[in-house]
Amino acid sequence: MAKAKKVGQVKVTQIKSTNKSLANHKACVRGLGIRKIHQSRIVDATPENMGMIRTASHLLAVEEVK
């Protein structure tokens, strides 16, 4: 069994609207649990979440949480 690595967290805030965005960008923002502009979520910095953040990076602001 593999050892569980300690995963950091990031605070993700939507800063732009998803109107007129590609469907996969909307899905990534929605998958992070964000529904409205200026709404924030703290998510684990897993490769899956970081990929979604990278895909919709032009719609999001990201801060590292200590």
Coordinates of N, CA, C and O in Angstrom, one line a residue:
M1 N 0.8 -1.2 0.0 CA 0.0 0.0 0.0 C 0.9 1.2 0.0 O 1.8 1.3 0.8
A2 N 0.6 2.2 -0.9 CA 1.4 3.4 -1.0 C 1.1 4.4 0.2 O 0.0 4.4 0.7
K3 N 2.1 5.1 0.6 CA 1.9 6.1 1.6 C 1.2 7.3 1.1 O 1.4 7.7 0.0
A4 N 0.3 7.8 1.9 CA -0.5 9.0 1.5 C 0.4 10.2 1.7 O 1.0 10.4 2.7
K5 N 0.5 11.0 0.6 CA 1.3 12.2 0.7 C 0.4 13.4 1.2 O -0.8 13.4 1.1
K6 N 1.1 14.3 1.9 CA 0.4 15.4 2.5 C 0.2 16.4 1.3 O 1.1 16.8 0.6
V7 N -1.1 16.7 1.1 CA -1.5 17.6 0.0 C -1.8 19.0 0.5 O -2.5 19.1 1.5
G8 N -1.3 20.0 -0.1 CA -1.6 21.4 0.2 C -3.0 21.8 -0.2 O -3.7 21.0 -0.8
Q9 N -3.4 23.0 0.1 CA -4.7 23.5 -0.3 C -4.5 24.8 -1.0 O -3.6 25.6 -0.7
V10 N -5.5 25.1 -1.8 CA -5.5 26.4 -2.5 C -6.9 27.0 -2.4 O -7.9 26.3 -2.4
K11 N -7.0 28.3 -2.4 CA -8.2 29.0 -2.4 C -8.5 29.5 -3.8 O -7.7 30.2 -4.4
V12 N -9.6 29.1 -4.4 CA -9.9 29.4 -5.8 C -11.1 30.3 -5.8 O -12.1 30.0 -5.1
T13 N -11.0 31.5 -6.5 CA -12.1 32.5 -6.5 C -12.4 32.7 -8.0 O -11.5 33.0 -8.8
Q14 N -13.7 32.7 -8.4 CA -14.1 33.1 -9.7 C -14.1 34.6 -9.9 O -14.7 35.3 -9.1
I15 N -13.3 35.1 -10.9 CA -13.3 36.5 -11.1 C -13.9 37.0 -12.4 O -14.2 38.2 -12.5
K16 N -14.2 36.1 -13.3 CA -14.9 36.4 -14.5 C -16.1 35.5 -14.8 O -16.1 34.4 -14.2
S17 N -17.0 35.9 -15.6 CA -18.2 35.2 -15.9 C -17.8 34.0 -16.8 O -16.9 34.1 -17.6
T18 N -18.6 32.9 -16.7 CA -18.4 31.8 -17.6 C -19.3 31.9 -18.9 O -19.2 31.0 -19.7
N19 N -20.0 33.0 -19.0 CA -20.8 33.2 -20.2 C -19.8 33.3 -21.4 O -18.8 33.9 -21.3
K20 N -20.2 32.7 -22.5 CA -19.4 32.7 -23.7 C -18.1 32.0 -23.6 O -17.2 32.2 -24.4
S21 N -18.0 31.1 -22.5 CA -16.8 30.3 -22.4 C -17.1 28.9 -23.0 O -18.2 28.5 -23.2
L22 N -16.0 28.2 -23.2 CA -16.2 26.9 -23.7 C -16.8 26.0 -22.7 O -16.7 26.2 -21.5
A23 N -17.5 24.9 -23.2 CA -18.2 24.0 -22.3 C -17.3 23.4 -21.3 O -17.6 23.2 -20.1
N24 N -16.1 23.0 -21.7 CA -15.2 22.3 -20.7 C -14.6 23.3 -19.7 O -14.3 22.9 -18.6
H25 N -14.5 24.6 -20.0 CA -14.1 25.6 -19.0 C -15.2 25.8 -18.0 O -14.9 25.8 -16.8
K26 N -16.5 25.8 -18.4 CA -17.6 25.9 -17.5 C -17.7 24.7 -16.6 O -17.9 24.8 -15.4
A27 N -17.4 23.5 -17.2 CA -17.5 22.3 -16.4 C -16.4 22.2 -15.4 O -16.6 21.7 -14.2
C28 N -15.2 22.8 -15.7 CA -14.1 22.8 -14.7 C -14.4 23.7 -13.6 O -14.2 23.4 -12.4
V29 N -14.9 24.9 -13.8 CA -15.3 25.8 -12.8 C -16.4 25.2 -11.9 O -16.3 25.2 -10.7
R30 N -17.4 24.6 -12.5 CA -18.5 23.9 -11.8 C -17.9 22.8 -11.0 O -18.4 22.5 -9.8
G31 N -17.0 22.0 -11.5 CA -16.4 20.9 -10.8 C -15.6 21.2 -9.6 O -15.5 20.4 -8.7
L32 N -15.1 22.5 -9.6 CA -14.4 23.0 -8.4 C -15.4 23.4 -7.3 O -15.0 23.8 -6.2
G33 N -16.7 23.4 -7.6 CA -17.7 23.8 -6.6 C -18.0 25.3 -6.6 O -18.6 25.8 -5.7
I34 N -17.7 26.0 -7.7 CA -17.9 27.4 -7.8 C -19.1 27.7 -8.7 O -19.2 27.2 -9.8
R35 N -20.1 28.5 -8.2 CA -21.3 28.7 -8.9 C -21.5 30.2 -9.4 O -22.1 30.5 -10.3
K36 N -20.9 31.1 -8.6 CA -21.1 32.5 -8.9 C -19.8 33.3 -8.9 O -18.8 32.8 -8.4
I37 N -19.8 34.5 -9.5 CA -18.6 35.3 -9.6 C -18.3 35.8 -8.1 O -19.3 36.1 -7.4
H38 N -17.1 35.9 -7.8 CA -16.6 36.3 -6.4 C -16.9 35.2 -5.4 O -16.6 35.5 -4.2
Q39 N -17.3 34.0 -5.7 CA -17.4 33.0 -4.8 C -16.1 32.2 -4.7 O -15.4 32.1 -5.7
S40 N -15.7 31.8 -3.5 CA -14.4 31.2 -3.3 C -14.6 29.8 -2.7 O -15.6 29.5 -2.0
R41 N -13.7 28.9 -2.9 CA -13.7 27.6 -2.4 C -12.2 27.2 -2.0 O -11.3 27.6 -2.7
I42 N -12.1 26.5 -1.0 CA -10.7 26.0 -0.6 C -10.8 24.5 -1.1 O -11.6 23.7 -0.6
V43 N -9.8 24.1 -2.0 CA -9.8 22.8 -2.5 C -8.4 22.2 -2.3 O -7.4 23.0 -2.1
D44 N -8.3 20.9 -2.2 CA -6.9 20.3 -2.1 C -6.2 20.5 -3.4 O -6.8 20.5 -4.5
A45 N -4.9 20.6 -3.3 CA -4.0 20.8 -4.5 C -3.6 19.5 -5.1 O -2.5 19.2 -5.3
T46 N -4.6 18.7 -5.5 CA -4.3 17.4 -6.1 C -4.1 17.6 -7.6 O -4.5 18.7 -8.2
P47 N -3.5 16.7 -8.3 CA -3.2 16.9 -9.8 C -4.5 17.1 -10.5 O -4.6 17.9 -11.5
E48 N -5.6 16.5 -10.1 CA -6.9 16.6 -10.8 C -7.4 18.0 -10.7 O -7.9 18.6 -11.7
N49 N -7.4 18.5 -9.4 CA -7.9 19.9 -9.2 C -7.0 20.9 -9.9 O -7.5 21.9 -10.4
M50 N -5.7 20.7 -9.8 CA -4.8 21.7 -10.4 C -5.0 21.7 -12.0 O -4.9 22.7 -12.6
G51 N -5.3 20.6 -12.6 CA -5.6 20.5 -14.0 C -6.9 21.3 -14.3 O -6.9 22.0 -15.3
M52 N -7.9 21.2 -13.5 CA -9.1 22.0 -13.7 C -8.8 23.5 -13.6 O -9.3 24.3 -14.3
I53 N -8.0 23.8 -12.6 CA -7.7 25.2 -12.4 C -6.9 25.8 -13.5 O -7.1 26.9 -14.0
R54 N -5.9 25.0 -14.0 CA -5.1 25.4 -15.2 C -6.0 25.6 -16.4 O -5.8 26.5 -17.2
T55 N -7.0 24.7 -16.6 CA -7.9 24.8 -17.8 C -8.6 26.1 -17.8 O -8.8 26.8 -18.8
A56 N -9.2 26.5 -16.7 CA -10.0 27.7 -16.6 C -9.3 28.9 -15.9 O -9.9 29.7 -15.2
S57 N -8.0 28.9 -16.0 CA -7.2 29.9 -15.2 C -7.5 31.4 -15.6 O -7.4 32.2 -14.7
H58 N -8.0 31.6 -16.8 CA -8.4 33.0 -17.1 C -9.7 33.5 -16.4 O -10.0 34.6 -16.4
L59 N -10.4 32.5 -15.8 CA -11.7 32.9 -15.1 C -11.5 32.9 -13.6 O -12.4 33.3 -12.9
L60 N -10.3 32.4 -13.1 CA -10.1 32.2 -11.7 C -8.9 32.9 -11.1 O -7.9 33.2 -11.8
A61 N -9.0 33.2 -9.8 CA -7.8 33.7 -9.1 C -7.5 32.6 -8.0 O -8.4 32.1 -7.4
V62 N -6.2 32.3 -7.9 CA -5.8 31.2 -7.0 C -4.8 31.7 -6.0 O -3.9 32.5 -6.3
E63 N -5.0 31.4 -4.7 CA -4.1 31.7 -3.6 C -3.8 30.5 -2.9 O -4.6 29.6 -2.7
E64 N -2.5 30.4 -2.4 CA -2.1 29.2 -1.6 C -2.6 29.4 -0.1 O -2.5 30.5 0.4
V65 N -3.1 28.4 0.5 CA -3.6 28.4 1.9 C -2.6 27.7 2.7 O -2.1 26.7 2.4
K66 N -2.2 28.3 3.9 CA -1.2 27.7 4.7 C -1.9 26.9 5.8 O -3.0 27.0 6.1

